[in-house]
Coordinates of C-alpha atoms and ligand atoms in Angstrom, one line a residue:
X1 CA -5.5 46.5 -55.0
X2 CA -5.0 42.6 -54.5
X3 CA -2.2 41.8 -51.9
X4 CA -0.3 39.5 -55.3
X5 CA -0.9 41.6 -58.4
X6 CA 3.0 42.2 -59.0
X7 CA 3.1 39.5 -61.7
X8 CA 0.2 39.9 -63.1
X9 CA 0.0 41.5 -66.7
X10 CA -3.9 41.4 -67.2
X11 CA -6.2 42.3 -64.3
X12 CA -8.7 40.3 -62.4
X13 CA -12.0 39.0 -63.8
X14 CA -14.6 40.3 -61.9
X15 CA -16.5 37.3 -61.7
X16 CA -13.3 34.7 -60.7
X17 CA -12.9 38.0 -58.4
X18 CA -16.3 37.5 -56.7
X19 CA -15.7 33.5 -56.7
X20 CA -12.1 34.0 -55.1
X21 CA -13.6 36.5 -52.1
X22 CA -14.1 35.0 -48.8
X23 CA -14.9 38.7 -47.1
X24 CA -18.5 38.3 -46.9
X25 CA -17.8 35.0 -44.3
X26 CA -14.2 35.7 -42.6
X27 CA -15.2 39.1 -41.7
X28 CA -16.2 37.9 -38.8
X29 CA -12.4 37.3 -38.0
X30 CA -11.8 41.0 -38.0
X31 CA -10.8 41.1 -34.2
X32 CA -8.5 38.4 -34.2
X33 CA -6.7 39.3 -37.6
X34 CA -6.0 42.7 -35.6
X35 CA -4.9 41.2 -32.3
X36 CA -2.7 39.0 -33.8
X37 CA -1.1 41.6 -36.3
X38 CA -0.4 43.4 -33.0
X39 CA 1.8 40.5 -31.7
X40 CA 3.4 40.0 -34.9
X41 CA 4.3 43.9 -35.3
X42 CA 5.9 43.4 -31.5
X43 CA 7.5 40.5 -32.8
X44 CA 9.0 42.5 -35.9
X45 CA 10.9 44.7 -33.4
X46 CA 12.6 41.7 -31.4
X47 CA 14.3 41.4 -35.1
X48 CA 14.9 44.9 -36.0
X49 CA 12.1 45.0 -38.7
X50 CA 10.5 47.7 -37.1
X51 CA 12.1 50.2 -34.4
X52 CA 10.4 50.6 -31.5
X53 CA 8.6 54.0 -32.9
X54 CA 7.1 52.4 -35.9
X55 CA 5.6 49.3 -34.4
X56 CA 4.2 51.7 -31.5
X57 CA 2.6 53.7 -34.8
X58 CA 1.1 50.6 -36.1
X59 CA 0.1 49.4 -32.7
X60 CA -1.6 52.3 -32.0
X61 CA -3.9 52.4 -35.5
X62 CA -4.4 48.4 -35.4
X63 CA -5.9 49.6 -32.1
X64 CA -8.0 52.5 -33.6
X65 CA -9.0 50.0 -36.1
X66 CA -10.0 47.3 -33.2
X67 CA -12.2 50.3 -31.8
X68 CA -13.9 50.8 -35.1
X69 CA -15.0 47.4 -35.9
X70 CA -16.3 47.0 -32.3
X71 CA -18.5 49.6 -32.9
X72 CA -19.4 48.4 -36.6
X73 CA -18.4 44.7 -36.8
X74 CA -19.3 44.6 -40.6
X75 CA -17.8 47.6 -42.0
X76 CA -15.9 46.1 -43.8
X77 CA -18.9 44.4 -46.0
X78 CA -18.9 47.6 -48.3
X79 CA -15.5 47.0 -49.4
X80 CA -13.6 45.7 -52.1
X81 CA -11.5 43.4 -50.5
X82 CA -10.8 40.1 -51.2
X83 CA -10.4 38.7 -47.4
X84 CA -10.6 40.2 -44.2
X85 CA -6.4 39.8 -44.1
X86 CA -6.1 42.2 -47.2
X87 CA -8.9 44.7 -45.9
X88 CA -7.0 45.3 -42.4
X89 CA -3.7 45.6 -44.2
X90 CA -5.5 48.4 -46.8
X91 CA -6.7 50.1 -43.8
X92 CA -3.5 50.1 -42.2
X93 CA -1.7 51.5 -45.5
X94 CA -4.3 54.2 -45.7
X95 CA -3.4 55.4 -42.2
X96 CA 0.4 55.0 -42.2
X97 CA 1.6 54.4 -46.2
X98 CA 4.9 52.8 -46.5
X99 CA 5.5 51.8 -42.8
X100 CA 1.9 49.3 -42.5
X101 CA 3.7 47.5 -45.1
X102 CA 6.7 46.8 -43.6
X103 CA 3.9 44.0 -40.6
X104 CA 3.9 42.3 -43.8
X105 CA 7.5 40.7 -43.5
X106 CA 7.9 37.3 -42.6
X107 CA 4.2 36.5 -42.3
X108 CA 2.2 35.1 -44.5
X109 CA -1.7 34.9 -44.7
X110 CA -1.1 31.0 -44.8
X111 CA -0.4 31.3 -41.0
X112 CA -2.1 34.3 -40.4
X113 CA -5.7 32.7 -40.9
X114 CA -5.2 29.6 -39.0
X115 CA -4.3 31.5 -36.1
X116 CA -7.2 34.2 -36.2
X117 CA -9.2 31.2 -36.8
X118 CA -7.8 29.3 -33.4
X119 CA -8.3 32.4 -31.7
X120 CA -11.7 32.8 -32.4
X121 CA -12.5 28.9 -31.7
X122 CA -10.9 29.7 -28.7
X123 CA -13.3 32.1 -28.0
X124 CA -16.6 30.4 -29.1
X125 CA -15.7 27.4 -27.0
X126 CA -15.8 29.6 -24.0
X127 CA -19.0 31.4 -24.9
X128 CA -20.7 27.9 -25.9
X129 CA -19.2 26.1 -22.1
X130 CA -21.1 29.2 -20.2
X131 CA -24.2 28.3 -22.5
X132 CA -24.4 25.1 -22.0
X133 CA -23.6 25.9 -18.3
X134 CA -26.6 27.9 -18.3
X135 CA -28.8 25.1 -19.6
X136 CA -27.8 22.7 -17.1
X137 CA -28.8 24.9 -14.6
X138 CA -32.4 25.2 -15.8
X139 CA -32.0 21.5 -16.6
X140 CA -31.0 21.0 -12.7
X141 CA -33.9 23.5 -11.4
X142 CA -36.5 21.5 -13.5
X143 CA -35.4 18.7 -11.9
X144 CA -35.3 20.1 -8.3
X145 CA -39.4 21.0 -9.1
X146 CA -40.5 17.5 -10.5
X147 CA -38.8 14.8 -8.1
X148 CA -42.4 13.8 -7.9
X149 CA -43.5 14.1 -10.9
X150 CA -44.0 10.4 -11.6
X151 CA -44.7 9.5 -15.8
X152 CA -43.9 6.6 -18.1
X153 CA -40.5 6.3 -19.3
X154 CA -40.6 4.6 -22.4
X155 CA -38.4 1.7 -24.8
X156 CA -39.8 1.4 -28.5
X157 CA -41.9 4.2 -27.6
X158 CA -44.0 1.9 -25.9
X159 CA -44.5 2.8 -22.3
X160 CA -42.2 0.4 -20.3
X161 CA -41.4 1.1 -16.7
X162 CA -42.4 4.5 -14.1
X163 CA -39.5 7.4 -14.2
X164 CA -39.9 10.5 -12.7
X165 CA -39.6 14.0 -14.9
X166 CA -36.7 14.9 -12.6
X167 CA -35.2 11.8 -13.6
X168 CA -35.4 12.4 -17.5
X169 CA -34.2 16.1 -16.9
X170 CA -31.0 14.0 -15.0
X171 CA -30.7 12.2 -18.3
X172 CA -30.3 15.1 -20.3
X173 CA -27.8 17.0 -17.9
X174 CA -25.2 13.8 -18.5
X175 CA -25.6 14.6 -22.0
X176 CA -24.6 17.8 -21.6
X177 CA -21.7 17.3 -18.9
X178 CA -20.3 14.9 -21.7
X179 CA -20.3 17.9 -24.3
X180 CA -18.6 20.2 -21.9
X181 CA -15.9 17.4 -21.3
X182 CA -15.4 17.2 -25.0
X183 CA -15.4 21.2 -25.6
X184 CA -13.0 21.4 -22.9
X185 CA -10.7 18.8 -24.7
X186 CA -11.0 20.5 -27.6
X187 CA -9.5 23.7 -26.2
X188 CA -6.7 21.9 -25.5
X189 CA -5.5 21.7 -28.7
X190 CA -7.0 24.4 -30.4
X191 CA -4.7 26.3 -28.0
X192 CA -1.8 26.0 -29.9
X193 CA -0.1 29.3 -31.5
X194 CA 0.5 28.6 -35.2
X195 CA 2.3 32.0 -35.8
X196 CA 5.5 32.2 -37.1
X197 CA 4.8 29.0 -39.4
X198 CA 5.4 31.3 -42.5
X199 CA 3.9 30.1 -45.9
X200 CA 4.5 26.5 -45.0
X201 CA 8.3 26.0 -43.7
X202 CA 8.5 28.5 -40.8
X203 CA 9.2 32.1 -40.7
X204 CA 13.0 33.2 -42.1
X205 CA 12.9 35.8 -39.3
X206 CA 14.4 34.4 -35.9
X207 CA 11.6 35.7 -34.1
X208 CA 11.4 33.9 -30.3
X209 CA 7.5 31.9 -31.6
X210 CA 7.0 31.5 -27.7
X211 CA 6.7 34.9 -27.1
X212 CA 4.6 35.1 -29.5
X213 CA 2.6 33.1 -27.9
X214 CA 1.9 34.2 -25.3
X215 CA 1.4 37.4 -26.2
X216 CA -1.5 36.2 -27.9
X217 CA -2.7 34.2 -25.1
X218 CA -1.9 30.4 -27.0
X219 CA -0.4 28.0 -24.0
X220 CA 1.8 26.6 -26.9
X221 CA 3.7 26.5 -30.3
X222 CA 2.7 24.0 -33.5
X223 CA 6.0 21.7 -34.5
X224 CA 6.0 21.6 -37.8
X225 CA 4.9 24.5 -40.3
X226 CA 4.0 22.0 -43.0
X227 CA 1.4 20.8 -40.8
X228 CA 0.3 23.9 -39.4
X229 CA -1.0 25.7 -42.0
X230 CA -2.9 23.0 -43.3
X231 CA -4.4 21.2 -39.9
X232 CA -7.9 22.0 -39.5
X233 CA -8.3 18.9 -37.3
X234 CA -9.5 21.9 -34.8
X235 CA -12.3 22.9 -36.7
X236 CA -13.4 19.2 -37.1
X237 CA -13.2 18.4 -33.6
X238 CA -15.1 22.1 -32.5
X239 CA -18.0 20.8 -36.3
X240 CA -18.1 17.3 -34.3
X241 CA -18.5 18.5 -30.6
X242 CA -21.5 20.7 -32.0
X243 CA -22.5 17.7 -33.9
X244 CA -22.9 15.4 -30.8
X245 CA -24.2 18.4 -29.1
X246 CA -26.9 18.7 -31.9
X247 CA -27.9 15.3 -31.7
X248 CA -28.5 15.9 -28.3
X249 CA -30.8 18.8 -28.6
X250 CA -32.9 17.1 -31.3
X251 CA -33.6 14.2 -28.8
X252 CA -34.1 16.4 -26.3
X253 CA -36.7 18.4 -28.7
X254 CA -38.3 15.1 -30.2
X255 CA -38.9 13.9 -26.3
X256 CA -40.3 17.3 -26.0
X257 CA -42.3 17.0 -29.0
X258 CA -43.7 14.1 -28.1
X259 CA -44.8 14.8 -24.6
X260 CA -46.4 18.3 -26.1
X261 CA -48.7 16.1 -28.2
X262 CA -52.4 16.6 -27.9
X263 CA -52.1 12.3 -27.5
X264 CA -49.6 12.4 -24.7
X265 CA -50.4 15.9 -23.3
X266 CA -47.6 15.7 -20.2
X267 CA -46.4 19.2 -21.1
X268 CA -47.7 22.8 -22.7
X269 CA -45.0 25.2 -23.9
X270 CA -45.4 28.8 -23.2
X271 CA -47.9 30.9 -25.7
X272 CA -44.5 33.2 -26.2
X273 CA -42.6 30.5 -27.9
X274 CA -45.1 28.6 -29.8
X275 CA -46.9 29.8 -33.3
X276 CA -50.0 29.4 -34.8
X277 CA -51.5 28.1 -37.7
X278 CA -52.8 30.4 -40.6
X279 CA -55.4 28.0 -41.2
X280 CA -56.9 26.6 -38.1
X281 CA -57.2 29.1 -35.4
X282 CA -56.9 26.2 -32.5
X283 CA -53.1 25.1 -33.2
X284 CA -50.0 26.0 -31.2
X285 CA -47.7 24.7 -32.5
X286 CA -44.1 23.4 -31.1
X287 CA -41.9 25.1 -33.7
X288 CA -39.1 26.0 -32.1
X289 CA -38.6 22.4 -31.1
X290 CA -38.9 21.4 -34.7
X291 CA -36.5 23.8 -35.4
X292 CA -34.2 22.8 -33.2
X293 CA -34.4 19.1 -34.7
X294 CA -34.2 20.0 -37.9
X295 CA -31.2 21.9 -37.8
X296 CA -29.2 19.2 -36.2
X297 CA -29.0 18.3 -39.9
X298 CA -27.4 21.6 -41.2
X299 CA -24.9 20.8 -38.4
X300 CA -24.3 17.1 -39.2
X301 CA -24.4 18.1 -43.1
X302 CA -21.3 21.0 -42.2
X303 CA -19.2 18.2 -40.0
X304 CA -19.5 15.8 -44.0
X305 CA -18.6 19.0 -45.9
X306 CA -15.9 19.8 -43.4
X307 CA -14.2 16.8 -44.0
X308 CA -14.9 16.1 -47.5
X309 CA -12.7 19.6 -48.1
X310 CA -9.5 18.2 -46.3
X311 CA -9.9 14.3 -47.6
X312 CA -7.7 13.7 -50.2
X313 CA -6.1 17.5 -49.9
X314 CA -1.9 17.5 -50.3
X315 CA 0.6 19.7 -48.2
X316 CA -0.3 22.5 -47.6
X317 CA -2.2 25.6 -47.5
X318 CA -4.7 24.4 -50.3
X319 CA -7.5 27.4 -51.1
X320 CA -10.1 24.3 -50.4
X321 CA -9.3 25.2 -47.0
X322 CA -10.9 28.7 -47.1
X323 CA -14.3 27.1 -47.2
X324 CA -13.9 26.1 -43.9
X325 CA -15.6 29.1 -42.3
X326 CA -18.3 28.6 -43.6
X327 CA -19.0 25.3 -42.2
X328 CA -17.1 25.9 -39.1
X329 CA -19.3 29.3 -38.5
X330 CA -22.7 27.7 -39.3
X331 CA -22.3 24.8 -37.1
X332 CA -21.4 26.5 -33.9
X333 CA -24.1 29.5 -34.5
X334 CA -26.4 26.8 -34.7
X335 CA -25.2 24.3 -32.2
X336 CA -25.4 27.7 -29.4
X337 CA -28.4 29.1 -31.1
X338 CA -30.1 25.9 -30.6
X339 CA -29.1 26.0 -27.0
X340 CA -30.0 29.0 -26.0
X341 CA -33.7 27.8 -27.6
X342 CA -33.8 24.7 -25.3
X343 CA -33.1 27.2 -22.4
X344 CA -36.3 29.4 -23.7
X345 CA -38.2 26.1 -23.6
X346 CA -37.3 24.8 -19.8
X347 CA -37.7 28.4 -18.3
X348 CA -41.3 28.7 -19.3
X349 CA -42.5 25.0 -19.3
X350 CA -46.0 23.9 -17.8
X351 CA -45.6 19.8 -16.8
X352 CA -49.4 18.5 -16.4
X353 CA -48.3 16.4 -13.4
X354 CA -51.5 14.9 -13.6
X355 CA -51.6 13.7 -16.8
X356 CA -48.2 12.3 -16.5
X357 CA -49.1 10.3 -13.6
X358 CA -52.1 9.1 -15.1
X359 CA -50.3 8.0 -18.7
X360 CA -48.2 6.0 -15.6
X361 CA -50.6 4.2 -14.1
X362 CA -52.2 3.2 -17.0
X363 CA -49.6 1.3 -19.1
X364 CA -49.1 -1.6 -16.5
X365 CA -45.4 0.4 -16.3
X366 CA -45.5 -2.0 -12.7
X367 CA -45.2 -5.4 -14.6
X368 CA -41.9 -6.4 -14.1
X369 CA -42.6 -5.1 -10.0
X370 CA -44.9 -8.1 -10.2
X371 CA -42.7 -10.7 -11.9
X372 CA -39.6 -9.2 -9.4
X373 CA -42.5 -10.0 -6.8
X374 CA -42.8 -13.7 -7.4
X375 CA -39.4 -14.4 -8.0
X376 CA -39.1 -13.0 -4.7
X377 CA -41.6 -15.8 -3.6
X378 CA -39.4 -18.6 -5.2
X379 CA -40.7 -18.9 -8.9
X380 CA -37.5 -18.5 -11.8
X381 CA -38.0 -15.3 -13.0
X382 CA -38.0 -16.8 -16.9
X383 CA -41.5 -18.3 -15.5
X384 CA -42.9 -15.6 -13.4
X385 CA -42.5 -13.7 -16.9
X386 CA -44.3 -16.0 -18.5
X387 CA -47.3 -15.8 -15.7
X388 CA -47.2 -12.2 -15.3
X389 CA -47.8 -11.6 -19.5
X390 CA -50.5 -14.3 -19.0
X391 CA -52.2 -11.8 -16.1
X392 CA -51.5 -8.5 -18.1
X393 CA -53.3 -10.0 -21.0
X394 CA -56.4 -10.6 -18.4
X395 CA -55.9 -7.4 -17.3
X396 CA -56.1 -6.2 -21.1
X397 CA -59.1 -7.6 -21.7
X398 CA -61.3 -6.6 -18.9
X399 CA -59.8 -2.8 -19.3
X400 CA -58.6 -3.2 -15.5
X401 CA -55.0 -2.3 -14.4
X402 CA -53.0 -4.4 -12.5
X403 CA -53.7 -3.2 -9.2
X404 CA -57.6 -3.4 -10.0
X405 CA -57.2 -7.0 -10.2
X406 CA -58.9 -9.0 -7.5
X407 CA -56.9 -11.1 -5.6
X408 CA -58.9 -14.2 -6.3
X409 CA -57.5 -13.5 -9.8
X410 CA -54.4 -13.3 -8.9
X411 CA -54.7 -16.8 -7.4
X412 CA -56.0 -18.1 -10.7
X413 CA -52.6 -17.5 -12.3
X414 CA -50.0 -18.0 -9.0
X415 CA -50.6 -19.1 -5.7
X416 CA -47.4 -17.6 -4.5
X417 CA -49.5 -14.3 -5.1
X418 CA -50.9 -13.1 -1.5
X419 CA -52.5 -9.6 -0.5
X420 CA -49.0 -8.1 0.5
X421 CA -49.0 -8.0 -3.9
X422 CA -50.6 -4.5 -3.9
X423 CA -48.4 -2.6 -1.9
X424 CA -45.5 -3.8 -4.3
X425 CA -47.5 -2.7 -7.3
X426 CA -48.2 0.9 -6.4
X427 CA -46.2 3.4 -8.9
X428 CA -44.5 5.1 -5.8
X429 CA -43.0 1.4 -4.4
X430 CA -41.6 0.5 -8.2
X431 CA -39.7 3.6 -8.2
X432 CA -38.9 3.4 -4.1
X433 CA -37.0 0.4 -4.9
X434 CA -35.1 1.2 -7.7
X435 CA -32.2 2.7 -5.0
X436 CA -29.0 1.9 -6.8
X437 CA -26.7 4.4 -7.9
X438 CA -27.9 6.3 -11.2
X439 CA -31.3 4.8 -10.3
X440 CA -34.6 6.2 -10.2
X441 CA -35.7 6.1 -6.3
X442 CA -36.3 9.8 -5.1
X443 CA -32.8 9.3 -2.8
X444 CA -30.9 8.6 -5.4
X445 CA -32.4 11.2 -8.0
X446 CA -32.1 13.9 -5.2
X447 CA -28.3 12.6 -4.3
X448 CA -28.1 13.2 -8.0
X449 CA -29.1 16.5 -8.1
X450 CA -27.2 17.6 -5.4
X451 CA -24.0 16.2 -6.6
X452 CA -24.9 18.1 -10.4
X453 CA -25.3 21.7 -8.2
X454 CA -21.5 20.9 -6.7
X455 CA -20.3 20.0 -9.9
X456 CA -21.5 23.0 -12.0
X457 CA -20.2 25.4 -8.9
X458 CA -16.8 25.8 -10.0
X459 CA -16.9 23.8 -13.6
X460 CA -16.0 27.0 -15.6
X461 CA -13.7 28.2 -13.4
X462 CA -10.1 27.1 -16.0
X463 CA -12.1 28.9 -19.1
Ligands
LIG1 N1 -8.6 33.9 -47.2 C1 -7.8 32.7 -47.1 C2 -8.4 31.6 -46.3 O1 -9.3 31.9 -45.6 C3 -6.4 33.0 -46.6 C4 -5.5 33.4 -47.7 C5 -4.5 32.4 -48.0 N2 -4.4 32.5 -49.4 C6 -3.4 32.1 -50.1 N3 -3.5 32.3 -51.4 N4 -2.3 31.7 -49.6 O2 -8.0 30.5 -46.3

């Protein structure tokens, strides 16, 4: 039976019935529509609602109940129910009749859903921060193995000036420090207890909401129940954390894509996460980095939808709102989904050092060392730009690299240019002397490493 049929002469059409159902997605808030029909049973006793003997009765089958569906989280799928509210309340009324109805008093499933719904961000945010902790780490460890693995890094995609791979690892951990920052923002106020908000104007019951709350674990209270059935800024903040988060990942996948190619060849990925072709028996293919690029877009695409559904909506509870689920649960089982993945694809990763330095040496990545090197001699650097293309473009057309250059060459284009040039132009000496903080120089990459391994120590330690 529907939790509203009392004035209703004619009964439901099945298919608005189907259309109306949001089981088959908000089952997933089983858990936290028990825990927090718990509280509000306790809650019906400070007001006399229930005695202390009935609410221990519902207590103790909400429990059962709580056992059931952690041994069979989709039970409930073979139901009949419209949401996951009405099918814990039928269960409830099957066990104990008249009395389960009685939790319903003073609550409404307008409040009810927004705070299952904060409990279980709650909880996702702390399963996506350990994570994301985890890939750090591996981030961090990757780093620790390649301080000398020198390559190009690259602007434009155009080789540009020598990095090491520990130092693009270090560029992807800040990434990733940022989204914990903003996940641990977040929390704050997702942890707000909208219980006792009623239909829209608070409860008419003078329960004490603080209690409540913490019974339920929520630091605090919402203000104002018009507001707090209707705010879903929560959910878009948690949609736009994974979106950022996403964007992350796919750059981190396209970097990885690209250094995987047969062309640039700094990296293989593991035989266990790559697939093969049903064509052409020679391919291994990077899919699980594609995968992970291309779903950035289902995440992006759910933050849109998200807000398309509360632009424009009035005070309060609107049914729009019971869409949000869906978006809200496909962005963050993709955002950690997608982490997890990027984890897979560090633990097992071959770097082709050689190849790396190679791609390096080859892509005059020292240039600016030399134009820095006759500035250094007194020439403006505007000019010793100007000389320095005019030797590359020498160097391009007798297929020699800088170094290779003879120093009577050299002399052709700067006399400032003496023999102490090639120790400034080797790859090691152009990242040596980039030593300022957040620099690439192996101090300040291994200073940087160290001070990540302090930072991660204790970074979960609140959640
Ligand atoms: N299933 C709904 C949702 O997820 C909650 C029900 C509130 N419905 C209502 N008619 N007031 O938003």
């Amino acid at each position: 039976m529907s939790l509203w049929g009392g004035r209703f002469s004619k009964s439901i059409n099945q298919k608005f019935k189907a259309f109306n159902n949001s089981l088959y997605f908000d089952y997933r808030l089983a858990e936290q529509d028990i825990i927090s029909s718990i509280a509000w049973s306790r809650a019906l006793t400070t007001v006399n609602v229930l005695d202390f003997n009935e609410q221990k009765q519902i207590e103790y089958e909400l429990n059962c109940l709580l056992e059931k569906i952690r041994i069979n989280p989709k039970i409930m799928l073979s139901s009949n129910n419209e949401d996951i509210h009405s099918w814990v309340e039928d269960q409830l009324i099957e066990k104990l009749g008249e009395l389960a109805k009685k939790l319903y008093t003073g609550r409404s499933r307008n409040d009810q859903v927004t705070t299952d719904l904060r409990l279980w961000c709650k909880i996702s945010i702390k399963k996506l921060l350990k994570s994301t902790l985890e890939l750090k780490k591996i981030l961090i460890l990757t780093a620790e193995n390649n301080q000398n693995t020198i390559m190009p890094g690259y602007t434009h995609l155009q080789r540009a000036q020598p990095i090491t791979f520990a130092y693009w690892c270090l560029a992807y951990l800040e990434m990733l420090l940022r989204d914990e920052e903003r996940l641990k923002n977040t929390f704050k106020r997702v942890d707000i207890s909208p219980l006792g908000s009623g239909a829209l104007s608070g409860t008419s019951y003078n329960i004490n909401r603080k209690q409540l709350a913490d019974w339920l674990g929520f630091k605090s209270v919402s203000n104002n129940g018009l507001d707090s059935v209707s705010d879903r800024d929560y959910v878009l903040e948690l949609i736009s954390n994974a979106s950022i988060g996403m964007v992350h990942l796919s750059r981190f996948a396209e970097d990885m894509i690209f250094f995987n190619s047969t062309e640039v060849g700094f990296i293989e990925l593991s035989d266990d996460i790559t697939s093969g072709s049903s064509l052409m028996p020679q391919k291994k293919n990077p899919d699980i980095l594609e995968l992970i690029r291309g779903k950035c877009g289902q995440v992006q695409g759910a933050l849109t939808g998200m807000m398309m559904i509360l632009k424009g909506l009035p005070l309060s509870y609107n049914k729009d709102m019971q869409e949000d689920k869906k978006f809200l649960f496909n962005a963050i089982d993709t955002w950690h989904e997608c982490i997890d993945m990027s984890i897979l694809v560090l633990h097992k990763l071959i770097i082709n050092k050689a190849r790396c330095k190679e791609a390096a040496k080859q892509s005059y990545c020292n240039s600016t060392e030399l134009a820095d090197y006759l500035v250094s001699k007194g020439m403006p650097f505007r000019t010793a730009h100007h000389v320095v293309g005019k030797i590359i473009l020498k160097a391009i057309n007798t297929n020699s690299a800088l170094e290779d250059l003879k120093l009577s060459e050299f002399k052709k284009f700067s006399d400032k240019i003496t023999e102490d040039v090639y120790s400034i132009l080797s790859l090691q000496s152009c990242i040596n002397k980039r030593n300022v903080q957040g620099g690439v120089s192996p101090i300040q990459v291994s200073k940087a490493i160290n001070e990540a391994k302090k930072i991660i120590v204790n970074s979960l330690d609140d959640f």
